[in-house]
PDB file of C-alpha atoms in Angstrom:
ATOM      1  CA  MET A   1     -33.272 125.469  22.954  1.00 55.00           C
ATOM      2  CA  THR A   2     -36.219 125.731  20.564  1.00 60.00           C
ATOM      3  CA  SER A   3     -39.311 123.525  20.739  1.00 54.00           C
ATOM      4  CA  LEU A   4     -38.171 121.508  17.693  1.00 48.00           C
ATOM      5  CA  GLN A   5     -34.695 120.965  19.164  1.00 51.00           C
ATOM      6  CA  LEU A   6     -36.225 119.779  22.434  1.00 49.00           C
ATOM      7  CA  LEU A   7     -38.547 117.364  20.598  1.00 46.00           C
ATOM      8  CA  PHE A   8     -35.631 115.988  18.557  1.00 45.00           C
ATOM      9  CA  THR A   9     -33.615 115.439  21.750  1.00 48.00           C
ATOM     10  CA  VAL A  10     -36.494 113.521  23.372  1.00 43.00           C
ATOM     11  CA  VAL A  11     -36.864 111.252  20.310  1.00 41.00           C
ATOM     12  CA  VAL A  12     -33.119 110.529  20.178  1.00 39.00           C
ATOM     13  CA  LEU A  13     -33.023 109.642  23.876  1.00 44.00           C
ATOM     14  CA  LEU A  14     -35.990 107.293  23.497  1.00 44.00           C
ATOM     15  CA  ALA A  15     -34.430 105.601  20.470  1.00 42.00           C
ATOM     16  CA  ALA A  16     -31.214 105.067  22.411  1.00 40.00           C
ATOM     17  CA  THR A  17     -32.843 103.528  25.473  1.00 40.00           C
ATOM     18  CA  ILE A  18     -35.831 101.551  24.171  1.00 37.00           C
ATOM     19  CA  PRO A  19     -35.436  98.373  22.055  1.00 41.00           C
ATOM     20  CA  THR A  20     -36.914  98.275  18.572  1.00 43.00           C
ATOM     21  CA  ILE A  21     -39.494  95.735  17.376  1.00 44.00           C
ATOM     22  CA  HIS A  22     -37.122  94.053  14.961  1.00 48.00           C
ATOM     23  CA  GLY A  23     -33.660  94.792  16.213  1.00 45.00           C
ATOM     24  CA  GLU A  24     -31.404  94.539  19.219  1.00 41.00           C
ATOM     25  CA  ASP A  25     -33.186  93.973  22.513  1.00 40.00           C
ATOM     26  CA  LEU A  26     -30.844  95.808  24.867  1.00 34.00           C
ATOM     27  CA  ARG A  27     -32.575  94.414  27.933  1.00 33.00           C
ATOM     28  CA  ASN A  28     -31.680  90.835  27.019  1.00 39.00           C
ATOM     29  CA  ASN A  29     -28.290  91.320  25.404  1.00 40.00           C
ATOM     30  CA  ASN A  30     -25.568  89.791  27.543  1.00 37.00           C
ATOM     31  CA  ASN A  31     -23.011  89.890  24.705  1.00 38.00           C
ATOM     32  CA  ASN A  32     -22.265  86.203  25.233  1.00 38.00           C
ATOM     33  CA  TYR A  33     -22.425  84.950  21.670  1.00 32.00           C
ATOM     34  CA  ASP A  34     -20.163  82.912  19.500  1.00 38.00           C
ATOM     35  CA  ASN A  35     -19.276  84.208  16.030  1.00 36.00           C
ATOM     36  CA  GLY A  36     -18.229  81.510  13.618  1.00 55.00           C
ATOM     37  CA  ASN A  37     -19.550  78.470  11.880  1.00 76.00           C
ATOM     38  CA  TYR A  38     -22.075  76.317  13.690  1.00 89.00           C
ATOM     39  CA  ALA A  39     -20.982  72.816  14.763  1.00 92.00           C
ATOM     40  CA  LEU A  40     -23.536  70.103  14.002  1.00 93.00           C
ATOM     41  CA  THR A  41     -24.686  68.055  16.986  1.00 94.00           C
ATOM     42  CA  SER A  42     -24.010  64.765  15.177  1.00 94.00           C
ATOM     43  CA  SER A  43     -21.647  63.659  12.409  1.00 93.00           C
ATOM     44  CA  THR A  44     -24.591  61.942  10.699  1.00 96.00           C
ATOM     45  CA  HIS A  45     -26.539  65.188  10.357  1.00 96.00           C
ATOM     46  CA  LYS A  46     -26.466  67.663   7.475  1.00 96.00           C
ATOM     47  CA  SER A  47     -27.252  71.344   7.163  1.00 96.00           C
ATOM     48  CA  LEU A  48     -28.967  73.724   4.786  1.00 95.00           C
ATOM     49  CA  LEU A  49     -28.704  77.497   4.466  1.00 97.00           C
ATOM     50  CA  ILE A  50     -31.552  79.735   3.321  1.00 98.00           C
ATOM     51  CA  ALA A  51     -32.443  83.433   3.394  1.00 98.00           C
ATOM     52  CA  ALA A  52     -36.163  84.108   3.774  1.00 98.00           C
ATOM     53  CA  GLY A  53     -36.360  87.568   5.274  1.00 98.00           C
ATOM     54  CA  CYS A  54     -36.421  88.032   9.038  1.00 98.00           C
ATOM     55  CA  PHE A  55     -34.474  85.158  10.571  1.00 98.00           C
ATOM     56  CA  TRP A  56     -36.745  85.103  13.634  1.00 98.00           C
ATOM     57  CA  CYS A  57     -39.671  84.065  11.437  1.00 98.00           C
ATOM     58  CA  ALA A  58     -37.698  81.654   9.267  1.00 98.00           C
ATOM     59  CA  GLU A  59     -36.315  79.960  12.364  1.00 98.00           C
ATOM     60  CA  GLN A  60     -39.779  79.464  13.815  1.00 98.00           C
ATOM     61  CA  ALA A  61     -41.216  78.132  10.543  1.00 98.00           C
ATOM     62  CA  TYR A  62     -38.584  75.394  10.299  1.00 98.00           C
ATOM     63  CA  GLU A  63     -38.243  74.446  13.954  1.00 97.00           C
ATOM     64  CA  GLN A  64     -41.973  74.059  14.398  1.00 97.00           C
ATOM     65  CA  TYR A  65     -43.291  72.785  11.090  1.00 97.00           C
ATOM     66  CA  ALA A  66     -40.555  71.208   8.930  1.00 98.00           C
ATOM     67  CA  PRO A  67     -39.969  67.458   9.440  1.00 98.00           C
ATOM     68  CA  GLY A  68     -36.599  66.061  10.469  1.00 98.00           C
ATOM     69  CA  VAL A  69     -35.209  69.384  11.688  1.00 98.00           C
ATOM     70  CA  ILE A  70     -32.870  69.104  14.678  1.00 97.00           C
ATOM     71  CA  GLU A  71     -31.901  72.735  15.208  1.00 97.00           C
ATOM     72  CA  VAL A  72     -32.221  76.087  13.433  1.00 97.00           C
ATOM     73  CA  VAL A  73     -29.687  78.848  14.030  1.00 97.00           C
ATOM     74  CA  SER A  74     -30.081  82.480  12.990  1.00 98.00           C
ATOM     75  CA  GLY A  75     -27.089  84.184  11.424  1.00 97.00           C
ATOM     76  CA  TYR A  76     -25.500  86.107   8.576  1.00 97.00           C
ATOM     77  CA  ALA A  77     -24.023  84.937   5.287  1.00 97.00           C
ATOM     78  CA  GLY A  78     -22.891  86.551   2.063  1.00 96.00           C
ATOM     79  CA  SER A  79     -20.088  85.984  -0.411  1.00 94.00           C
ATOM     80  CA  ASP A  80     -19.252  89.703  -0.337  1.00 95.00           C
ATOM     81  CA  GLY A  81     -19.944  90.248   3.348  1.00 95.00           C
ATOM     82  CA  ILE A  82     -17.556  91.583   5.957  1.00 95.00           C
ATOM     83  CA  GLU A  83     -15.739  89.453   8.518  1.00 94.00           C
ATOM     84  CA  SER A  84     -17.379  88.951  11.917  1.00 94.00           C
ATOM     85  CA  PRO A  85     -20.723  90.592  11.121  1.00 96.00           C
ATOM     86  CA  THR A  86     -23.103  91.755  13.832  1.00 96.00           C
ATOM     87  CA  TYR A  87     -26.729  92.768  13.779  1.00 97.00           C
ATOM     88  CA  ARG A  88     -25.771  96.440  13.720  1.00 96.00           C
ATOM     89  CA  ASN A  89     -23.019  95.957  11.150  1.00 97.00           C
ATOM     90  CA  HIS A  90     -23.398  93.277   8.468  1.00 98.00           C
ATOM     91  CA  PRO A  91     -23.026  94.854   4.996  1.00 97.00           C
ATOM     92  CA  GLY A  92     -22.935  92.303   2.202  1.00 97.00           C
ATOM     93  CA  HIS A  93     -24.714  89.687   4.306  1.00 98.00           C
ATOM     94  CA  TYR A  94     -28.174  88.159   4.146  1.00 98.00           C
ATOM     95  CA  GLU A  95     -30.095  87.381   7.303  1.00 98.00           C
ATOM     96  CA  VAL A  96     -30.073  83.587   7.067  1.00 98.00           C
ATOM     97  CA  ILE A  97     -30.893  80.480   9.007  1.00 98.00           C
ATOM     98  CA  LEU A  98     -28.778  77.351   9.180  1.00 97.00           C
ATOM     99  CA  ILE A  99     -30.983  74.286   9.402  1.00 97.00           C
ATOM    100  CA  GLU A 100     -29.464  71.184  10.961  1.00 97.00           C
ATOM    101  CA  TYR A 101     -31.406  68.127   9.883  1.00 97.00           C
ATOM    102  CA  ASP A 102     -31.336  64.351  10.035  1.00 98.00           C
ATOM    103  CA  PRO A 103     -31.145  62.941   6.461  1.00 97.00           C
ATOM    104  CA  ASN A 104     -32.785  59.756   7.731  1.00 98.00           C
ATOM    105  CA  SER A 105     -35.884  61.774   8.624  1.00 98.00           C
ATOM    106  CA  THR A 106     -36.069  64.364   5.841  1.00 98.00           C
ATOM    107  CA  SER A 107     -34.139  65.603   2.814  1.00 98.00           C
ATOM    108  CA  TYR A 108     -32.544  68.667   1.273  1.00 98.00           C
ATOM    109  CA  GLU A 109     -35.228  68.582  -1.418  1.00 98.00           C
ATOM    110  CA  LEU A 110     -38.123  68.498   1.031  1.00 98.00           C
ATOM    111  CA  LEU A 111     -36.661  71.319   3.113  1.00 98.00           C
ATOM    112  CA  LEU A 112     -36.267  73.439  -0.021  1.00 98.00           C
ATOM    113  CA  GLN A 113     -39.963  72.927  -0.718  1.00 98.00           C
ATOM    114  CA  TYR A 114     -40.619  74.376   2.731  1.00 98.00           C
ATOM    115  CA  ALA A 115     -38.284  77.270   1.952  1.00 98.00           C
ATOM    116  CA  TRP A 116     -40.298  78.317  -1.089  1.00 98.00           C
ATOM    117  CA  ARG A 117     -43.550  78.280   0.909  1.00 98.00           C
ATOM    118  CA  ASN A 118     -42.002  80.597   3.465  1.00 98.00           C
ATOM    119  CA  LEU A 119     -40.960  83.431   1.179  1.00 98.00           C
ATOM    120  CA  ASP A 120     -42.378  85.867  -1.352  1.00 98.00           C
ATOM    121  CA  PRO A 121     -40.687  84.836  -4.622  1.00 98.00           C
ATOM    122  CA  PHE A 122     -41.610  88.099  -6.390  1.00 98.00           C
ATOM    123  CA  ASP A 123     -40.019  90.571  -3.970  1.00 98.00           C
ATOM    124  CA  LYS A 124     -36.511  91.561  -5.041  1.00 96.00           C
ATOM    125  CA  TYR A 125     -36.121  94.418  -2.541  1.00 98.00           C
ATOM    126  CA  GLY A 126     -36.593  92.492   0.700  1.00 98.00           C
ATOM    127  CA  GLN A 127     -39.280  90.342   2.282  1.00 98.00           C
ATOM    128  CA  PHE A 128     -42.644  91.511   3.596  1.00 98.00           C
ATOM    129  CA  CYS A 129     -42.240  94.714   5.633  1.00 98.00           C
ATOM    130  CA  ASP A 130     -38.430  94.471   5.816  1.00 98.00           C
ATOM    131  CA  ARG A 131     -36.514  96.263   3.086  1.00 98.00           C
ATOM    132  CA  GLY A 132     -32.884  96.109   2.018  1.00 97.00           C
ATOM    133  CA  PHE A 133     -30.313  93.600   0.798  1.00 97.00           C
ATOM    134  CA  SER A 134     -30.008  91.699   4.079  1.00 98.00           C
ATOM    135  CA  TYR A 135     -33.717  90.817   3.957  1.00 98.00           C
ATOM    136  CA  GLN A 136     -33.737  89.574   0.372  1.00 98.00           C
ATOM    137  CA  SER A 137     -34.416  85.893  -0.245  1.00 98.00           C
ATOM    138  CA  ALA A 138     -31.870  83.343  -1.475  1.00 98.00           C
ATOM    139  CA  LEU A 139     -31.457  79.558  -1.505  1.00 98.00           C
ATOM    140  CA  PHE A 140     -27.955  78.117  -1.150  1.00 97.00           C
ATOM    141  CA  TYR A 141     -26.320  74.903  -2.362  1.00 97.00           C
ATOM    142  CA  ALA A 142     -23.107  73.337  -1.055  1.00 95.00           C
ATOM    143  CA  ASN A 143     -22.168  71.224  -4.070  1.00 96.00           C
ATOM    144  CA  GLU A 144     -23.206  70.328  -7.609  1.00 97.00           C
ATOM    145  CA  GLU A 145     -25.658  67.678  -6.394  1.00 98.00           C
ATOM    146  CA  GLU A 146     -27.498  70.179  -4.230  1.00 97.00           C
ATOM    147  CA  LYS A 147     -27.408  72.750  -7.040  1.00 98.00           C
ATOM    148  CA  LEU A 148     -29.164  70.294  -9.337  1.00 98.00           C
ATOM    149  CA  ILE A 149     -31.777  69.514  -6.695  1.00 98.00           C
ATOM    150  CA  ALA A 150     -32.365  73.224  -6.059  1.00 98.00           C
ATOM    151  CA  GLU A 151     -32.924  73.830  -9.774  1.00 98.00           C
ATOM    152  CA  GLN A 152     -35.338  70.890  -9.962  1.00 98.00           C
ATOM    153  CA  VAL A 153     -37.346  72.132  -6.977  1.00 98.00           C
ATOM    154  CA  ARG A 154     -37.567  75.585  -8.551  1.00 98.00           C
ATOM    155  CA  SER A 155     -38.838  74.038 -11.793  1.00 97.00           C
ATOM    156  CA  LYS A 156     -41.455  72.021  -9.915  1.00 97.00           C
ATOM    157  CA  VAL A 157     -42.678  75.148  -8.143  1.00 97.00           C
ATOM    158  CA  LEU A 158     -43.070  76.955 -11.470  1.00 97.00           C
ATOM    159  CA  ASP A 159     -44.835  73.909 -12.975  1.00 97.00           C
ATOM    160  CA  LEU A 160     -47.364  74.045 -10.152  1.00 96.00           C
ATOM    161  CA  HIS A 161     -48.004  77.708 -10.945  1.00 97.00           C
ATOM    162  CA  PRO A 162     -48.144  78.040 -14.745  1.00 96.00           C
ATOM    163  CA  ASP A 163     -49.603  81.533 -14.417  1.00 96.00           C
ATOM    164  CA  TRP A 164     -46.361  82.758 -12.842  1.00 97.00           C
ATOM    165  CA  ASP A 165     -43.898  84.537 -15.081  1.00 92.00           C
ATOM    166  CA  ASN A 166     -40.469  82.911 -14.824  1.00 92.00           C
ATOM    167  CA  GLU A 167     -38.747  86.302 -14.991  1.00 94.00           C
ATOM    168  CA  SER A 168     -40.787  87.657 -12.081  1.00 97.00           C
ATOM    169  CA  VAL A 169     -39.576  84.904  -9.726  1.00 98.00           C
ATOM    170  CA  VAL A 170     -36.459  86.540  -8.316  1.00 98.00           C
ATOM    171  CA  VAL A 171     -35.191  84.034  -5.724  1.00 98.00           C
ATOM    172  CA  PRO A 172     -31.523  83.346  -6.579  1.00 98.00           C
ATOM    173  CA  LEU A 173     -29.838  79.954  -6.217  1.00 98.00           C
ATOM    174  CA  LEU A 174     -26.365  80.680  -4.878  1.00 98.00           C
ATOM    175  CA  GLU A 175     -23.242  78.839  -3.835  1.00 97.00           C
ATOM    176  CA  ARG A 176     -23.224  78.514  -0.084  1.00 96.00           C
ATOM    177  CA  PRO A 177     -21.014  81.093   1.705  1.00 95.00           C
ATOM    178  CA  PHE A 178     -19.511  80.987   5.196  1.00 95.00           C
ATOM    179  CA  PHE A 179     -22.101  81.100   7.978  1.00 96.00           C
ATOM    180  CA  TRP A 180     -21.724  83.489  10.884  1.00 96.00           C
ATOM    181  CA  ARG A 181     -23.890  82.777  13.894  1.00 96.00           C
ATOM    182  CA  ALA A 182     -26.018  85.722  15.072  1.00 96.00           C
ATOM    183  CA  GLU A 183     -26.012  87.122  18.585  1.00 96.00           C
ATOM    184  CA  GLY A 184     -27.523  84.992  21.343  1.00 95.00           C
ATOM    185  CA  TYR A 185     -30.603  87.130  21.894  1.00 96.00           C
ATOM    186  CA  HIS A 186     -31.721  86.427  18.310  1.00 97.00           C
ATOM    187  CA  GLN A 187     -31.711  82.657  18.799  1.00 97.00           C
ATOM    188  CA  ASP A 188     -35.114  81.098  19.600  1.00 97.00           C
ATOM    189  CA  TYR A 189     -36.582  84.588  19.712  1.00 98.00           C
ATOM    190  CA  TYR A 190     -40.091  83.280  19.040  1.00 97.00           C
ATOM    191  CA  ILE A 191     -39.836  81.138  22.185  1.00 96.00           C
ATOM    192  CA  LYS A 192     -38.135  83.649  24.478  1.00 96.00           C
ATOM    193  CA  ASN A 193     -40.197  86.678  23.434  1.00 96.00           C
ATOM    194  CA  PRO A 194     -43.520  85.363  22.086  1.00 95.00           C
ATOM    195  CA  TRP A 195     -45.460  88.596  22.592  1.00 94.00           C
ATOM    196  CA  ASN A 196     -42.922  90.800  20.800  1.00 96.00           C
ATOM    197  CA  TYR A 197     -42.429  88.160  18.118  1.00 97.00           C
ATOM    198  CA  GLU A 198     -46.085  87.649  17.274  1.00 96.00           C
ATOM    199  CA  TYR A 199     -46.708  91.396  17.303  1.00 96.00           C
ATOM    200  CA  TYR A 200     -43.845  91.957  14.845  1.00 97.00           C
ATOM    201  CA  LYS A 201     -44.828  89.052  12.581  1.00 97.00           C
ATOM    202  CA  GLU A 202     -48.480  90.117  12.389  1.00 96.00           C
ATOM    203  CA  ARG A 203     -47.671  93.803  11.809  1.00 97.00           C
ATOM    204  CA  CYS A 204     -45.119  92.863   9.167  1.00 98.00           C
ATOM    205  CA  GLY A 205     -47.826  91.044   7.198  1.00 98.00           C
ATOM    206  CA  ARG A 206     -45.806  87.868   6.692  1.00 98.00           C
ATOM    207  CA  THR A 207     -48.609  85.319   7.074  1.00 97.00           C
ATOM    208  CA  LYS A 208     -51.056  87.431   5.078  1.00 97.00           C
ATOM    209  CA  ARG A 209     -48.671  87.806   2.148  1.00 98.00           C
ATOM    210  CA  LEU A 210     -47.691  84.116   2.130  1.00 98.00           C
ATOM    211  CA  LYS A 211     -51.353  83.157   1.905  1.00 98.00           C
ATOM    212  CA  GLU A 212     -51.833  85.631  -0.958  1.00 98.00           C
ATOM    213  CA  VAL A 213     -48.904  84.145  -2.892  1.00 98.00           C
ATOM    214  CA  TRP A 214     -49.338  80.434  -2.205  1.00 98.00           C
ATOM    215  CA  GLY A 215     -53.017  80.196  -1.333  1.00 97.00           C
ATOM    216  CA  GLU A 216     -54.432  79.477   2.089  1.00 97.00           C
ATOM    217  CA  GLU A 217     -54.629  75.717   1.555  1.00 96.00           C
ATOM    218  CA  GLN A 218     -50.983  75.372   0.531  1.00 96.00           C
ATOM    219  CA  TYR A 219     -49.867  77.710   3.321  1.00 97.00           C
ATOM    220  CA  ASN A 220     -51.711  75.607   5.895  1.00 96.00           C
ATOM    221  CA  CYS A 221     -50.170  72.396   4.552  1.00 96.00           C
ATOM    222  CA  TYR A 222     -46.663  73.704   5.222  1.00 97.00           C
ATOM    223  CA  HIS A 223     -47.551  75.217   8.605  1.00 96.00           C
ATOM    224  CA  ASP A 224     -49.330  72.291  10.210  1.00 96.00           C
ATOM    225  CA  LEU A 225     -48.032  70.450  13.280  1.00 95.00           C
ATOM    226  CA  ASP A 226     -50.043  67.372  12.270  1.00 94.00           C
ATOM    227  CA  LEU A 227     -48.768  67.326   8.665  1.00 93.00           C
ATOM    228  CA  SER A 228     -52.287  66.286   7.664  1.00 93.00           C
ATOM    229  CA  CYS A 229     -51.639  67.110   3.986  1.00 94.00           C
ATOM    230  CA  PHE A 230     -48.736  64.642   3.953  1.00 94.00           C
ATOM    231  CA  ASN A 231     -50.378  61.858   5.991  1.00 95.00           C
ATOM    232  CA  LYS A 232     -47.935  62.623   8.805  1.00 95.00           C
ATOM    233  CA  THR A 233     -45.051  61.262   6.734  1.00 96.00           C
ATOM    234  CA  ALA A 234     -41.871  62.623   5.150  1.00 97.00           C
ATOM    235  CA  VAL A 235     -39.541  61.268   2.485  1.00 97.00           C
ATOM    236  CA  ASN A 236     -35.912  61.030   3.572  1.00 98.00           C
ATOM    237  CA  GLU A 237     -32.762  61.257   1.437  1.00 97.00           C
ATOM    238  CA  ASP A 238     -32.941  57.534   0.656  1.00 97.00           C
ATOM    239  CA  GLY A 239     -36.374  58.056  -0.852  1.00 97.00           C
ATOM    240  CA  VAL A 240     -38.052  56.174   2.009  1.00 98.00           C
ATOM    241  CA  SER A 241     -41.330  57.464   3.418  1.00 97.00           C
ATOM    242  CA  ILE A 242     -41.228  57.560   7.219  1.00 96.00           C
ATOM    243  CA  GLU A 243     -43.292  58.959  10.068  1.00 96.00           C
ATOM    244  CA  ALA A 244     -42.563  62.662  10.282  1.00 96.00           C
ATOM    245  CA  VAL A 245     -41.297  64.356  13.422  1.00 94.00           C
ATOM    246  CA  VAL A 246     -41.766  68.111  13.844  1.00 97.00           C
ATOM    247  CA  ASN A 247     -41.463  70.735  16.572  1.00 96.00           C
ATOM    248  CA  VAL A 248     -38.513  69.111  18.332  1.00 91.00           C
ATOM    249  CA  LYS A 249     -38.375  71.974  20.867  1.00 94.00           C
ATOM    250  CA  ASN A 250     -42.039  71.445  21.720  1.00 94.00           C
ATOM    251  CA  ALA A 251     -42.721  75.164  21.311  1.00 92.00           C
ATOM    252  CA  PRO A 252     -46.329  76.274  21.800  1.00 89.00           C
ATOM    253  CA  GLU A 253     -48.252  76.894  18.609  1.00 84.00           C
ATOM    254  CA  GLU A 254     -48.888  80.492  17.633  1.00 81.00           C
ATOM    255  CA  SER A 255     -51.913  82.000  19.323  1.00 74.00           C
ATOM    256  CA  GLY A 256     -53.361  83.325  16.079  1.00 68.00           C
ATOM    257  CA  LYS A 257     -54.526  86.407  17.971  1.00 63.00           C
ATOM    258  CA  VAL A 258     -53.822  89.928  16.784  1.00 57.00           C
ATOM    259  CA  ARG A 259     -51.348  91.110  19.358  1.00 53.00           C
ATOM    260  CA  GLY A 260     -51.421  94.621  20.730  1.00 58.00           C
ATOM    261  CA  ALA A 261     -48.271  96.645  21.073  1.00 57.00           C
ATOM    262  CA  PRO A 262     -45.808  95.342  23.695  1.00 54.00           C
ATOM    263  CA  VAL A 263     -45.804  97.200  27.027  1.00 52.00           C
ATOM    264  CA  TRP A 264     -42.607  99.069  26.199  1.00 47.00           C
ATOM    265  CA  GLY A 265     -44.178 100.206  22.925  1.00 52.00           C
ATOM    266  CA  ILE A 266     -47.157 101.641  24.761  1.00 51.00           C
ATOM    267  CA  ILE A 267     -44.830 103.444  27.192  1.00 56.00           C
ATOM    268  CA  VAL A 268     -42.884 104.974  24.296  1.00 49.00           C
ATOM    269  CA  ALA A 269     -46.101 106.140  22.634  1.00 48.00           C
ATOM    270  CA  VAL A 270     -47.418 107.696  25.855  1.00 48.00           C
ATOM    271  CA  VAL A 271     -44.133 109.454  26.673  1.00 52.00           C
ATOM    272  CA  PHE A 272     -43.860 110.733  23.119  1.00 57.00           C
ATOM    273  CA  ALA A 273     -47.471 112.000  23.136  1.00 57.00           C
ATOM    274  CA  VAL A 274     -46.974 113.785  26.463  1.00 54.00           C
ATOM    275  CA  GLY A 275     -43.750 115.341  25.163  1.00 60.00           C
ATOM    276  CA  VAL A 276     -45.445 116.624  22.022  1.00 54.00           C
ATOM    277  CA  LEU A 277     -48.374 117.980  24.055  1.00 66.00           C
ATOM    278  CA  CYS A 278     -45.996 119.828  26.387  1.00 50.00           C
ATOM    279  CA  LEU A 279     -44.139 121.336  23.442  1.00 64.00           C
ATOM    280  CA  LEU A 280     -47.402 122.462  21.872  1.00 63.00           C
ATOM    281  CA  VAL A 281     -48.506 124.083  25.122  1.00 51.00           C
ATOM    282  CA  VAL A 282     -45.159 125.830  25.506  1.00 52.00           C
ATOM    283  CA  GLY A 283     -45.253 126.954  21.895  1.00 60.00           C
ATOM    284  CA  PHE A 284     -48.798 128.305  22.289  1.00 55.00           C
ATOM    285  CA  MET A 285     -48.039 130.178  25.487  1.00 52.00           C
ATOM    286  CA  THR A 286     -44.818 131.816  24.301  1.00 53.00           C
ATOM    287  CA  PRO A 287     -46.449 134.176  21.719  1.00 57.00           C
ATOM    288  CA  SER A 288     -49.141 135.073  24.292  1.00 54.00           C
ATOM    289  CA  CYS A 289     -46.497 136.005  26.852  1.00 53.00           C
ATOM    290  CA  LYS A 290     -44.649 138.103  24.293  1.00 55.00           C
ATOM    291  CA  LYS A 291     -47.884 139.832  23.332  1.00 52.00           C
ATOM    292  CA  LYS A 292     -48.714 140.548  26.980  1.00 53.00           C
ATOM    293  CA  SER A 293     -45.203 141.914  27.555  1.00 55.00           C
ATOM    294  CA  SER A 294     -45.530 144.205  24.537  1.00 54.00           C
ATOM    295  CA  ILE A 295     -48.871 145.513  25.792  1.00 53.00           C
ATOM    296  CA  GLU A 296     -47.418 146.229  29.221  1.00 55.00           C
ATOM    297  CA  GLU A 297     -44.441 147.981  27.664  1.00 56.00           C
ATOM    298  CA  GLY A 298     -46.864 150.088  25.615  1.00 57.00           C
ATOM    299  CA  LYS A 299     -48.770 151.024  28.756  1.00 54.00           C
ATOM    300  CA  ASP A 300     -45.552 152.048  30.493  1.00 56.00           C
ATOM    301  CA  GLU A 301     -44.592 154.282  27.586  1.00 56.00           C
ATOM    302  CA  SER A 302     -48.053 155.911  27.642  1.00 54.00           C
ATOM    303  CA  VAL A 303     -47.729 156.666  31.361  1.00 48.00           C
ATOM    304  CA  VAL A 304     -44.304 158.237  30.843  1.00 46.00           C
ATOM    305  CA  GLU A 305     -45.600 160.383  27.985  1.00 54.00           C
ATOM    306  CA  LYS A 306     -48.575 161.494  30.084  1.00 53.00           C
ATOM    307  CA  GLU A 307     -46.394 162.433  33.037  1.00 53.00           C
ATOM    308  CA  ALA A 308     -44.074 164.387  30.747  1.00 52.00           C
ATOM    309  CA  ALA A 309     -47.030 166.301  29.310  1.00 54.00           C
ATOM    310  CA  ASP A 310     -48.224 167.288  32.833  1.00 57.00           C
ATOM    311  CA  LEU A 311     -44.903 168.904  33.676  1.00 53.00           C
ATOM    312  CA  PRO A 312     -45.015 172.784  33.779  1.00 53.00           C
TER     313      PRO A 312
END
């Protein structure tokens, strides 16, 4: 086996045994998940479907900061997607979140306003550091009434930003497809794995890009547990202004610190570095050994020639 083949084998083995930053965490996967549509916790509640890039981040944004939200579930949805998608196999599907909400405490319109402030409307190839169709943004409507509201919200966003080119805003408004719930280890990821989550989110540049697009003031307004920009109120679907309720899971606020690599990431880096160093040492020593062997062979030949010359 050559040095390059050995290095390739080491990398493959590491990739197979160590979880990725944004992917399946094999250590926590118990395979106990329920594929299929999500059942609302109350018949009086409604739901909304959006695609805003990584569903971990979208889930956190709504569960912590959007008023009237009861539950957010990560999943997959796409009109051309396959049946029973999984994280490792979901062609034709967006990464989406299903937002269960109380229409007495918020509204479809208000939650769409939050959706816009949690995506990059100019990126048609993905969102932030994540590339590919499944990470593209999309806003979904379930009926003609919601379609009209979605169009109105889009128009209001563009009115607030007259310097934006309408053609450059690439967020589609689509008819709502069937929702497939994602695997259990993806749900509430920001709560269960805060270190990994914050490291991924910071390295992906999500917050930085949102502030660039929407401005720091507007970003802070839509990511504020006190809803200070809205006087701690929200307008429900009856048009009534009520006291807003956020963060129903009472999750701790983000630390705001720049996280270092998770422990497993450091281990991978160290093992990889040691492997490369060993291969370099082996590669350096091999030519030297061959050279030494050639010299010794040359000496042996000289001795034989000398002995032959001394014969009578």
